Coordinates of C-alpha atoms in Angstrom, one line a residue:
Chain K
M1232 CA -104.7 -97.2 27.4
I1233 CA -103.4 -100.8 27.7
T1234 CA -103.5 -101.1 23.9
K1235 CA -101.4 -98.1 23.4
T1236 CA -98.7 -98.9 26.0
I1237 CA -98.3 -102.5 24.8
T1238 CA -98.1 -101.7 21.1
K1239 CA -95.7 -98.9 21.6
N1240 CA -93.4 -101.0 23.8
N1241 CA -93.4 -103.8 21.2
N1242 CA -92.7 -101.5 18.3
H1243 CA -90.0 -99.5 20.1
S1244 CA -87.9 -102.6 20.7
K1245 CA -88.5 -103.7 17.1
Y1246 CA -87.2 -100.4 15.8
Y1247 CA -84.1 -100.8 17.9
M1248 CA -83.5 -104.3 16.6
L1249 CA -83.8 -103.0 13.1
I1250 CA -81.3 -100.3 13.6
L1251 CA -78.9 -102.7 15.2
L1252 CA -79.3 -105.0 12.3
I1253 CA -78.6 -102.2 9.8
V1254 CA -75.4 -101.3 11.7
F1255 CA -74.4 -105.0 11.6
A1256 CA -75.1 -105.2 7.9
I1257 CA -73.0 -102.1 7.1
I1258 CA -70.1 -103.4 9.2
T1259 CA -70.4 -106.8 7.4
I1260 CA -70.3 -105.1 4.0
I1261 CA -67.3 -103.0 4.9
I1262 CA -65.3 -105.7 6.6
C1263 CA -65.9 -108.8 4.4
P1264 CA -64.1 -107.5 1.3
F1265 CA -60.9 -107.3 3.3
I1266 CA -61.1 -110.9 4.5
G1267 CA -58.7 -113.2 2.6
Q1268 CA -55.6 -112.5 0.7
Y1269 CA -55.4 -109.6 -1.7
D1270 CA -52.7 -107.7 -3.6
G1271 CA -53.5 -104.1 -4.1
R1272 CA -56.6 -101.9 -4.1
E1273 CA -57.6 -103.1 -7.6
I1274 CA -58.7 -106.5 -6.3
L1275 CA -60.9 -104.8 -3.8
E1276 CA -62.4 -102.4 -6.2
I1277 CA -63.0 -104.7 -9.2
F1278 CA -63.7 -108.0 -7.4
R1279 CA -64.3 -107.9 -3.7
F1280 CA -66.6 -104.9 -3.2
P1281 CA -68.8 -105.6 -6.2
R1282 CA -69.0 -109.2 -5.1
V1283 CA -70.0 -108.3 -1.5
L1284 CA -72.6 -105.8 -2.7
T1285 CA -74.0 -108.3 -5.3
A1286 CA -74.2 -111.0 -2.6
F1287 CA -76.0 -108.6 -0.3
L1288 CA -78.6 -107.8 -3.0
A1289 CA -79.1 -111.4 -3.9
G1290 CA -79.5 -112.4 -0.3
F1291 CA -81.8 -109.5 0.3
G1292 CA -84.0 -110.4 -2.7
L1293 CA -84.0 -114.1 -2.1
S1294 CA -85.1 -113.6 1.4
L1295 CA -87.8 -111.2 0.3
S1296 CA -89.1 -113.6 -2.3
G1297 CA -89.2 -116.5 0.3
L1298 CA -91.1 -114.3 2.7
I1299 CA -93.6 -113.3 0.1
F1300 CA -94.2 -116.9 -1.0
Q1301 CA -94.7 -117.9 2.6
N1302 CA -97.4 -115.3 3.1
I1303 CA -99.1 -116.2 -0.2
F1304 CA -99.1 -119.9 0.4
T1305 CA -99.6 -119.5 4.2
N1306 CA -96.8 -122.0 4.6
E1307 CA -93.4 -121.4 6.2
L1308 CA -91.8 -124.1 4.1
A1309 CA -92.4 -122.2 0.8
C1310 CA -89.4 -120.6 -0.8
P1311 CA -88.1 -120.2 -4.4
Y1312 CA -86.1 -123.4 -4.0
T1313 CA -88.7 -125.6 -2.5
L1314 CA -91.4 -124.4 -4.8
G1315 CA -89.3 -125.3 -7.9
V1316 CA -89.3 -121.6 -9.0
S1317 CA -85.5 -121.5 -8.9
S1318 CA -85.4 -124.5 -11.3
G1319 CA -87.9 -122.8 -13.5
A1320 CA -85.9 -119.7 -13.7
S1321 CA -82.7 -121.7 -14.3
L1322 CA -84.4 -123.6 -17.1
G1323 CA -85.2 -120.2 -18.7
V1324 CA -81.5 -119.2 -18.5
A1325 CA -80.5 -122.6 -19.9
F1326 CA -82.9 -122.3 -22.7
I1327 CA -81.6 -118.9 -23.7
S1328 CA -78.0 -120.2 -23.4
Y1329 CA -78.7 -123.4 -25.4
F1330 CA -80.3 -121.6 -28.3
H1331 CA -77.7 -118.9 -28.3
L1332 CA -80.4 -116.2 -27.8
S1333 CA -78.2 -114.1 -25.5
M1334 CA -78.5 -110.5 -26.4
A1335 CA -79.3 -107.2 -24.8
I1336 CA -82.7 -105.7 -25.1
H1337 CA -83.1 -102.0 -24.8
V1338 CA -86.2 -100.7 -23.1
F1339 CA -86.0 -96.9 -22.8
S1340 CA -82.6 -96.4 -21.1
L1341 CA -82.5 -99.8 -19.5
T1342 CA -80.4 -102.6 -21.0
I1343 CA -82.0 -106.0 -20.2
P1344 CA -80.2 -109.2 -21.0
S1345 CA -82.4 -111.8 -22.7
T1346 CA -81.5 -114.3 -19.9
Y1347 CA -83.6 -112.1 -17.6
I1348 CA -86.6 -112.7 -19.8
G1349 CA -86.1 -116.4 -20.2
S1350 CA -85.6 -116.7 -16.5
F1351 CA -88.8 -114.6 -15.7
F1352 CA -91.0 -116.8 -17.9
G1353 CA -89.4 -120.0 -16.3
A1354 CA -90.2 -118.6 -12.9
M1355 CA -93.7 -117.6 -13.8
I1356 CA -94.5 -121.0 -15.3
S1357 CA -93.3 -122.9 -12.3
V1358 CA -95.0 -120.6 -9.7
S1359 CA -98.3 -120.8 -11.6
A1360 CA -98.1 -124.6 -11.9
V1361 CA -97.4 -125.1 -8.2
Y1362 CA -100.1 -122.6 -7.2
S1363 CA -102.7 -124.2 -9.4
I1364 CA -101.9 -127.7 -8.3
T1365 CA -101.9 -126.9 -4.6
K1366 CA -105.0 -124.8 -4.8
Y1367 CA -106.9 -127.4 -6.8
Y1368 CA -105.9 -130.4 -4.7
G1369 CA -105.3 -129.4 -1.2
G1370 CA -105.9 -125.8 -0.3
F1371 CA -102.2 -125.1 0.3
K1372 CA -101.5 -128.2 2.4
S1373 CA -97.8 -128.6 3.2
E1374 CA -97.4 -132.0 1.7
I1375 CA -99.1 -131.1 -1.6
L1376 CA -97.2 -127.8 -1.8
L1377 CA -93.9 -129.4 -1.3
L1378 CA -94.5 -132.5 -3.4
S1379 CA -95.7 -130.4 -6.4
G1380 CA -92.8 -128.0 -5.8
V1381 CA -90.3 -130.9 -5.8
A1382 CA -91.9 -132.6 -8.8
I1383 CA -91.9 -129.4 -10.9
G1384 CA -88.3 -128.7 -9.7
L1385 CA -87.2 -132.2 -10.7
F1386 CA -89.0 -131.9 -14.0
F1387 CA -87.3 -128.6 -14.9
S1388 CA -83.9 -129.9 -13.6
G1389 CA -84.3 -132.9 -16.0
L1390 CA -84.9 -130.5 -18.9
I1391 CA -81.9 -128.5 -17.8
L1392 CA -79.8 -131.6 -17.8
L1393 CA -81.1 -132.5 -21.3
L1394 CA -80.2 -129.1 -22.6
Q1395 CA -76.8 -129.3 -21.0
Y1396 CA -76.2 -132.7 -22.5
L1397 CA -77.1 -131.6 -26.0
S1398 CA -75.2 -128.3 -25.7
D1399 CA -71.7 -127.5 -27.0
A1400 CA -69.0 -127.1 -24.5
T1401 CA -69.3 -123.3 -23.9
S1402 CA -73.1 -123.5 -23.4
A1403 CA -72.8 -126.5 -21.1
I1404 CA -70.3 -124.7 -18.9
N1405 CA -72.5 -121.6 -18.8
I1406 CA -75.5 -123.7 -17.8
L1407 CA -73.5 -125.6 -15.2
R1408 CA -72.3 -122.2 -13.7
W1409 CA -76.0 -121.2 -13.1
T1410 CA -77.2 -124.5 -11.7
I1411 CA -74.7 -124.4 -8.9
G1412 CA -75.3 -120.8 -7.9
G1413 CA -72.4 -118.5 -7.1
I1414 CA -71.4 -114.9 -7.1
E1415 CA -68.4 -114.5 -9.4
V1416 CA -68.9 -110.9 -10.6
V1417 CA -66.4 -108.5 -12.1
G1418 CA -67.2 -104.8 -11.6
F1419 CA -70.5 -103.3 -10.6
D1420 CA -72.6 -104.2 -13.6
S1421 CA -74.5 -107.1 -12.0
F1422 CA -75.1 -105.0 -8.9
L1423 CA -76.4 -102.0 -10.8
L1424 CA -78.6 -104.3 -13.0
M1425 CA -80.2 -106.0 -10.0
L1426 CA -80.5 -102.9 -7.8
P1427 CA -83.6 -101.2 -9.4
F1428 CA -85.5 -104.6 -9.4
V1429 CA -84.6 -105.4 -5.8
V1430 CA -85.5 -101.9 -4.6
I1431 CA -88.8 -101.8 -6.4
S1432 CA -89.8 -105.2 -5.1
F1433 CA -88.9 -104.2 -1.6
I1434 CA -90.9 -101.0 -1.7
F1435 CA -93.8 -102.8 -3.2
A1436 CA -93.7 -105.4 -0.5
L1437 CA -93.4 -102.8 2.2
L1438 CA -96.2 -100.8 0.9
N1439 CA -98.3 -103.9 1.0
F1440 CA -97.3 -105.2 4.4
E1441 CA -100.9 -105.1 5.6
E1442 CA -102.0 -107.2 2.6
L1443 CA -99.2 -109.7 3.3
N1444 CA -100.2 -109.9 6.9
L1445 CA -103.8 -110.7 6.0
L1446 CA -102.7 -113.2 3.3
S1447 CA -100.7 -115.0 5.9
L1448 CA -103.9 -115.7 7.8
G1449 CA -105.4 -117.6 4.9
E1450 CA -107.9 -116.9 2.2
E1451 CA -111.1 -116.9 4.2
I1452 CA -110.0 -114.3 6.8
S1453 CA -108.3 -112.2 4.1
I1454 CA -111.5 -112.0 2.0
S1455 CA -113.6 -111.4 5.1
R1456 CA -111.4 -108.4 6.0
G1457 CA -111.9 -106.9 2.6
L1458 CA -108.8 -108.0 0.7
N1459 CA -109.0 -108.6 -3.0
V1460 CA -107.0 -111.8 -2.7
S1461 CA -106.7 -112.8 -6.4
K1462 CA -105.5 -109.3 -7.4
I1463 CA -102.8 -109.0 -4.8
R1464 CA -101.7 -112.6 -5.4
I1465 CA -101.2 -111.9 -9.1
H1466 CA -99.3 -108.7 -8.4
L1467 CA -97.1 -110.5 -5.9
F1468 CA -96.5 -113.5 -8.2
I1469 CA -95.3 -111.2 -11.0
I1470 CA -93.1 -109.1 -8.9
T1471 CA -91.6 -112.0 -7.0
S1472 CA -91.0 -114.0 -10.2
L1473 CA -89.3 -110.9 -11.7
L1474 CA -87.1 -110.6 -8.7
I1475 CA -86.1 -114.3 -8.6
A1476 CA -85.5 -114.2 -12.4
I1477 CA -83.1 -111.3 -12.1
I1478 CA -81.2 -112.8 -9.1
I1479 CA -81.0 -116.2 -10.7
S1480 CA -79.8 -114.8 -14.1
E1481 CA -77.0 -113.1 -12.3
C1482 CA -76.1 -115.5 -9.5
G1483 CA -77.8 -118.9 -10.2
P1484 CA -80.3 -120.6 -7.9
I1485 CA -78.7 -120.0 -4.5
G1486 CA -80.7 -122.4 -2.3
F1487 CA -82.6 -122.0 0.9
I1488 CA -81.9 -118.4 1.8
G1489 CA -85.6 -117.7 1.4
L1490 CA -86.4 -120.5 3.8
I1491 CA -83.8 -120.0 6.6
I1492 CA -83.8 -116.3 6.9
P1493 CA -87.5 -115.5 7.2
H1494 CA -87.8 -118.3 9.8
I1495 CA -85.0 -116.9 12.0
S1496 CA -86.3 -113.4 11.5
R1497 CA -89.8 -114.4 12.7
L1498 CA -88.3 -115.8 15.9
I1499 CA -86.5 -112.5 16.5
I1500 CA -89.0 -109.8 15.4
G1501 CA -92.4 -111.5 15.2
Y1502 CA -94.8 -112.1 12.3
N1503 CA -95.8 -108.5 11.5
N1504 CA -94.6 -107.9 7.9
K1505 CA -94.1 -104.2 8.7
F1506 CA -91.0 -105.2 10.6
L1507 CA -90.4 -108.7 9.2
I1508 CA -89.8 -107.4 5.6
P1509 CA -87.0 -105.0 6.4
F1510 CA -85.5 -107.3 9.1
S1511 CA -85.4 -110.5 7.1
T1512 CA -84.2 -108.8 3.8
I1513 CA -81.3 -107.1 5.6
L1514 CA -80.5 -110.2 7.5
G1515 CA -80.7 -112.2 4.3
G1516 CA -78.3 -109.9 2.6
S1517 CA -75.8 -110.0 5.4
F1518 CA -76.1 -113.8 5.7
L1519 CA -75.3 -114.3 2.0
V1520 CA -72.3 -111.9 2.3
F1521 CA -71.1 -114.0 5.2
C1522 CA -71.6 -117.3 3.4
D1523 CA -69.9 -116.0 0.3
T1524 CA -66.9 -114.9 2.3
I1525 CA -66.7 -118.4 3.8
A1526 CA -67.0 -119.9 0.3
R1527 CA -64.3 -117.6 -1.0
T1528 CA -61.8 -118.1 1.8
L1529 CA -62.5 -121.7 3.0
F1530 CA -59.9 -123.3 0.8
T1531 CA -56.7 -121.4 -0.2
N1532 CA -56.5 -122.7 -3.7
I1533 CA -60.1 -122.6 -4.9
E1534 CA -63.2 -120.5 -4.4
L1535 CA -66.4 -122.5 -3.8
P1536 CA -69.7 -121.3 -5.3
V1537 CA -71.8 -119.9 -2.4
G1538 CA -74.7 -122.1 -3.5
I1539 CA -72.9 -125.1 -2.2
I1540 CA -72.6 -123.6 1.3
T1541 CA -76.2 -122.4 1.5
T1542 CA -77.5 -125.7 0.3
I1543 CA -75.4 -127.6 2.8
V1544 CA -76.7 -125.4 5.6
G1545 CA -80.2 -125.2 4.2
G1546 CA -80.9 -128.9 3.6
P1547 CA -80.7 -130.0 7.3
F1548 CA -82.5 -126.8 8.3
F1549 CA -85.4 -127.6 5.9
L1550 CA -85.6 -131.1 7.4
Y1551 CA -85.7 -129.6 10.9
L1552 CA -88.6 -127.3 9.9
L1553 CA -90.4 -130.2 8.3
L1554 CA -90.1 -132.4 11.3
K1555 CA -91.1 -129.6 13.6
K1556 CA -94.2 -129.1 11.6
K1557 CA -95.1 -132.7 11.8
Chain A
M31 CA -132.1 -99.3 4.4
N32 CA -133.5 -102.0 6.6
K33 CA -132.7 -105.1 4.5
I34 CA -129.0 -105.9 4.9
L35 CA -128.9 -109.2 2.9
E36 CA -131.2 -110.6 0.3
I37 CA -130.6 -113.9 -1.5
K38 CA -132.6 -114.7 -4.6
N39 CA -132.8 -118.3 -6.0
L40 CA -129.2 -119.1 -5.2
S41 CA -127.8 -122.4 -6.5
L42 CA -124.3 -123.7 -6.4
S43 CA -122.7 -126.7 -7.8
I44 CA -119.1 -127.7 -7.6
N45 CA -117.7 -130.7 -9.6
S46 CA -121.3 -131.5 -10.8
K47 CA -122.4 -131.8 -7.1
N48 CA -125.3 -129.6 -6.2
L49 CA -124.3 -128.0 -2.9
L50 CA -127.1 -125.3 -2.7
K51 CA -130.4 -125.5 -4.4
N52 CA -132.6 -122.5 -5.2
I53 CA -132.2 -120.7 -1.8
S54 CA -134.0 -117.4 -1.1
L55 CA -133.9 -115.5 2.1
S56 CA -133.5 -112.0 3.5
I57 CA -132.0 -110.6 6.7
N58 CA -133.0 -107.2 8.2
K59 CA -131.0 -104.9 10.4
G60 CA -130.6 -106.3 13.9
E61 CA -132.0 -109.8 13.2
F62 CA -130.4 -112.9 14.6
F63 CA -130.6 -115.9 12.3
T64 CA -129.3 -119.4 13.0
L65 CA -128.6 -121.9 10.3
V66 CA -128.9 -125.6 11.3
G67 CA -128.7 -128.8 9.4
P68 CA -126.8 -132.1 9.3
N69 CA -123.1 -132.3 8.3
G70 CA -122.7 -131.6 4.6
S71 CA -126.1 -129.9 4.3
G72 CA -124.5 -126.8 2.8
K73 CA -124.3 -124.5 5.8
S74 CA -120.7 -123.4 5.4
S75 CA -121.1 -123.3 1.6
L76 CA -124.0 -120.8 2.0
L77 CA -121.9 -118.6 4.2
K78 CA -118.9 -118.7 2.0
V79 CA -120.9 -117.9 -1.1
I80 CA -122.4 -114.9 0.6
M81 CA -119.0 -113.7 1.7
G82 CA -117.5 -114.4 -1.8
I83 CA -115.0 -117.0 -0.6
I84 CA -116.5 -119.6 -3.0
S85 CA -116.0 -117.6 -6.1
T86 CA -118.5 -117.2 -8.9
A87 CA -116.1 -119.1 -11.1
H88 CA -117.9 -122.2 -9.8
K89 CA -121.4 -123.0 -11.2
F90 CA -123.3 -120.3 -9.5
K91 CA -126.9 -119.1 -10.2
G92 CA -129.0 -116.5 -8.5
E93 CA -128.3 -113.2 -6.9
V94 CA -126.9 -111.9 -3.6
L95 CA -128.0 -108.4 -2.7
L96 CA -126.3 -106.3 0.0
E97 CA -128.3 -103.3 1.2
G98 CA -130.6 -103.7 -1.9
K99 CA -127.8 -103.7 -4.5
N100 CA -126.2 -106.6 -6.3
K101 CA -123.1 -107.7 -4.5
N102 CA -121.1 -107.6 -7.8
I103 CA -121.1 -103.8 -7.9
Y104 CA -119.2 -103.5 -4.7
N105 CA -115.4 -103.9 -4.4
Q106 CA -114.1 -106.3 -1.7
K107 CA -113.4 -103.5 0.8
E108 CA -116.9 -102.2 0.4
I109 CA -118.4 -105.7 0.9
A110 CA -116.3 -106.1 4.1
T111 CA -117.8 -102.9 5.6
I112 CA -121.3 -104.5 5.2
I113 CA -120.6 -108.2 5.9
T114 CA -117.8 -110.3 7.4
Y115 CA -117.3 -114.0 7.9
L116 CA -115.8 -115.7 10.9
P117 CA -114.6 -119.2 9.8
Q118 CA -113.8 -122.0 12.1
I119 CA -110.5 -120.8 13.4
N120 CA -107.1 -122.5 13.4
S121 CA -104.5 -121.9 16.0
S122 CA -101.5 -121.2 13.7
N123 CA -102.0 -117.4 14.1
H124 CA -98.8 -116.0 15.6
F125 CA -99.7 -112.3 15.6
F126 CA -99.9 -110.4 18.8
V127 CA -103.6 -109.8 19.8
D128 CA -103.3 -106.1 19.4
E129 CA -101.7 -106.4 15.9
F130 CA -104.4 -108.8 14.9
L131 CA -107.3 -106.6 16.1
K132 CA -105.9 -103.6 14.2
M133 CA -105.8 -105.6 11.0
S134 CA -109.6 -105.8 11.2
R135 CA -109.8 -102.1 10.2
Y136 CA -108.3 -102.9 6.8
A137 CA -111.6 -102.4 5.0
H138 CA -112.0 -98.9 6.4
R139 CA -108.4 -97.8 5.6
N140 CA -107.2 -96.2 2.5
R141 CA -103.5 -96.0 1.7
F142 CA -103.6 -92.3 1.2
N143 CA -106.3 -91.4 3.7
S144 CA -106.2 -93.5 6.8
S145 CA -107.7 -92.3 10.0
K146 CA -105.4 -94.0 12.6
K147 CA -107.0 -92.2 15.5
E148 CA -110.4 -93.4 14.7
D149 CA -109.1 -97.0 14.2
E150 CA -107.4 -96.9 17.6
N151 CA -110.5 -95.6 19.3
I152 CA -112.7 -98.3 17.9
V153 CA -110.1 -101.0 18.9
K154 CA -109.9 -99.5 22.4
Q155 CA -113.6 -99.3 22.7
I156 CA -114.3 -103.0 21.7
V157 CA -111.4 -104.2 23.9
E158 CA -113.0 -102.5 26.9
V159 CA -116.5 -103.7 26.1
L160 CA -115.5 -107.3 25.5
N161 CA -113.0 -107.2 28.4
I162 CA -110.1 -108.6 26.5
G163 CA -107.4 -106.1 27.7
P164 CA -105.3 -108.8 29.5
F165 CA -104.8 -110.7 26.2
L166 CA -103.4 -107.8 24.2
G167 CA -99.7 -108.4 24.7
R168 CA -99.9 -112.1 23.9
T169 CA -99.8 -114.0 20.7
I170 CA -103.0 -115.6 19.5
S171 CA -101.5 -119.1 19.3
S172 CA -100.6 -118.9 23.0
L173 CA -104.3 -118.5 24.0
S174 CA -106.8 -121.3 24.7
G175 CA -109.4 -122.2 22.1
G176 CA -112.1 -120.2 24.0
E177 CA -109.9 -117.1 24.3
Q178 CA -109.0 -117.3 20.7
Q179 CA -112.6 -117.4 19.7
K180 CA -113.3 -114.3 21.8
I181 CA -110.4 -112.5 20.1
Y182 CA -111.6 -113.5 16.6
L183 CA -115.1 -112.3 17.5
A184 CA -113.7 -109.0 18.8
A185 CA -111.8 -108.6 15.6
S186 CA -114.9 -109.2 13.5
I187 CA -116.8 -106.5 15.5
I188 CA -113.9 -104.1 15.2
Q189 CA -114.4 -104.4 11.5
Q190 CA -117.9 -102.8 12.1
P191 CA -119.9 -105.0 9.8
K192 CA -123.7 -104.7 9.6
L193 CA -124.0 -108.5 9.2
L194 CA -121.8 -111.1 10.9
L195 CA -121.6 -114.5 9.4
L196 CA -120.3 -117.2 11.8
D197 CA -119.4 -120.8 11.1
E198 CA -119.9 -122.9 14.2
P199 CA -118.1 -120.6 16.7
N200 CA -118.9 -122.9 19.6
T201 CA -117.4 -126.1 18.2
F202 CA -114.6 -127.5 20.3
L203 CA -115.3 -125.1 23.2
D204 CA -116.0 -126.2 26.8
P205 CA -119.4 -125.3 28.3
K206 CA -118.0 -122.2 30.1
Y207 CA -116.7 -120.7 26.8
Q208 CA -119.8 -121.9 24.9
Y209 CA -121.8 -119.8 27.3
E210 CA -119.5 -116.8 27.1
I211 CA -119.5 -116.8 23.3
N212 CA -123.3 -117.1 23.2
L213 CA -123.6 -114.2 25.6
L214 CA -121.2 -112.1 23.6
L215 CA -123.1 -112.8 20.4
K216 CA -126.3 -111.8 22.1
R217 CA -124.7 -108.5 23.2
I218 CA -123.2 -107.8 19.8
N219 CA -126.7 -108.4 18.3
R220 CA -128.8 -106.5 20.9
E221 CA -126.4 -103.7 22.0
M222 CA -124.4 -103.0 18.8
K223 CA -127.4 -103.9 16.4
V224 CA -125.2 -106.1 14.3
S225 CA -127.3 -108.7 12.4
I226 CA -126.1 -112.3 12.7
L227 CA -126.3 -115.4 10.6
L228 CA -124.8 -118.2 12.5
A229 CA -124.3 -121.8 11.4
T230 CA -124.4 -124.2 14.4
H231 CA -125.2 -127.7 15.5
D232 CA -126.4 -126.3 18.8
L233 CA -130.1 -126.6 18.5
N234 CA -130.8 -125.1 22.0
M235 CA -128.8 -122.0 21.1
A236 CA -130.8 -121.7 17.9
L237 CA -134.1 -121.9 19.8
I238 CA -133.2 -119.6 22.6
Q239 CA -131.1 -116.9 20.9
S240 CA -132.3 -116.5 17.4
D241 CA -135.1 -114.5 15.9
K242 CA -135.4 -116.9 13.1
I243 CA -134.1 -120.4 12.4
L244 CA -133.1 -121.7 8.9
I245 CA -132.8 -125.4 8.3
L246 CA -130.8 -126.8 5.4
K247 CA -130.9 -130.4 4.2
N248 CA -129.0 -131.5 1.2
G249 CA -128.5 -127.9 0.0
E250 CA -132.2 -127.1 0.2
L251 CA -133.7 -124.6 2.6
I252 CA -136.6 -126.5 4.1
F253 CA -137.5 -124.3 7.0
N254 CA -137.3 -120.5 7.5
G255 CA -139.3 -119.4 10.6
I256 CA -139.5 -118.8 14.3
S257 CA -138.8 -121.3 17.1
D258 CA -142.5 -121.7 17.9
D259 CA -143.3 -122.9 14.4
L260 CA -140.3 -125.3 14.6
K261 CA -141.7 -126.7 17.8
K262 CA -145.1 -127.3 16.2
S263 CA -143.6 -128.9 13.1
D264 CA -142.0 -132.3 12.8
I265 CA -139.3 -131.0 10.6
L266 CA -136.3 -131.6 13.0
S267 CA -137.1 -135.3 13.1
T268 CA -137.2 -135.4 9.3
V269 CA -133.9 -133.6 9.0
F270 CA -131.9 -135.4 11.6
E271 CA -133.7 -138.7 11.4
R272 CA -134.3 -138.8 15.1
K273 CA -137.1 -137.7 17.4
F274 CA -136.7 -134.7 19.6
C275 CA -138.6 -133.5 22.6
F276 CA -139.2 -129.9 23.6
S277 CA -139.5 -128.8 27.2
N278 CA -139.2 -125.7 29.4
N279 CA -136.5 -124.8 31.9
P280 CA -138.3 -124.6 35.2
N281 CA -136.1 -121.7 36.4
T282 CA -136.1 -119.4 33.4
N283 CA -139.1 -120.9 31.5
Q284 CA -136.9 -120.9 28.4
I285 CA -137.6 -123.6 25.9
F286 CA -135.0 -126.3 25.3
I287 CA -134.7 -129.4 23.2
L288 CA -133.3 -132.9 23.7
P289 CA -132.9 -135.8 21.4
D290 CA -135.6 -138.3 22.5
T291 CA -133.4 -141.3 23.3
F292 CA -136.4 -143.5 24.2
S293 CA -138.3 -142.9 21.0
D294 CA -138.6 -145.5 18.3
S295 CA -135.8 -144.0 16.2
G296 CA -133.5 -143.8 19.2
E297 CA -130.9 -146.4 20.1
K298 CA -132.4 -147.3 23.5
K299 CA -135.8 -148.6 24.0

């Protein structure tokens, strides 16, 4: 009897909070395009709404990937940025850009830009490297995880700089645009390209919320409860790398969303991934829309790339988490 | 099937270090085994190999049979309905107790065919039997070490394994909780007929509670027998390089063991 009452009470309030957040997200998406100066409906339709929706999807996906990494690595400091996965994916884009391999690949009715593929392999290489190093040397200890993430991130950043230095002016500017991270889209193309990948990853994560819950308790407990840890990890690595690759190809490595948002969400809604996944993804989406609106309207004469804002906010937050952990 | 676990000639080496050497043993339904040995003797490794936590990717020889069949033919969920492992717990578990307990039914659930009602009933039943109702609405990290151990034990039982592998569940607990956990283990074994293989440094618990005692030294199983045989042999002194004396509790007549501090190998004379 006690079990039932307590669980129901908990879950009820969590559902209410989720509904509240969804309402908040819808309001944000509707209001933000109107913030700042604009002349005529065209600006809204071609620039503002696509930009807000793309920002929402990017924040949604980055938050999801951070959350998945934190469960896999049983470490709240893991996110695409701190694990060097963003740098890996950026290197993939830079590589495609440098060698002028940009083209569209048609798979059935889908048109996939080759930058997605470069970015995917870059992300997979870095996540595999960090995973192998931490597993071999320290069983997912924070310091090893972060140091290997930083080392791999720096190594890839070095390679990006090299490619940038050797590139012609157009490629160099293209690469620079990605490494900062920003949402400068025209029309709904980016949004529509990202949408299926984000939706599929979200559904996959939500269907596997129990597996993610177990993973977050560590390998020993997960295996003892009957989870095929290696299989689910591989599935999650592939789907997360794909998700990051697509977001980074479109928006560049926007930092720290995957770190800040899941952390705040846990404080509000708890650790159960059944609620945490929808909550932190929607919050992530809204947060990036909010940050992007600030980036767009902060100065009257220029628009800042949103990556600058998230990194300025995320850096100190990361330090706070690190010190708290100590 | 009476035999839950059978191990045949099991050897394990990691980074060219032999952690387990040619171990054979079998555990029947309802039996209580304790596994003792000095630090680094291979107790945890043995439990982890049985559960599959140390993977066969390492240098691994021999066979592990569950209910008479080679463990490799089962998938992980099937294995978890026969055995489960309770490691030394860490306190960074922030789930609510009720959420955590429900997660233990994972092995019995199927995405397309899950019996939520049955799961809830089993959770409710174990919560009542182990008297952990008051903890349900709290997070695990907010509980004391002893309370956490109780919850983890309850979770393992909710999983309904036939054999429970435990890695030093009493370490870091005060005498009150040590006693409570020992009592719980006894009840789980006697009333629920769950076989137990428990790694411990508590020699008295091994003597009093278990049907059979296993002693490991440097990865070798050097004793597999009952407490009376252990009492007669000099094996403990060999393993721990210290003399022990056996006595009986005058109130309960139960046997107990103490390191002999006045013997030649002790520090005092």
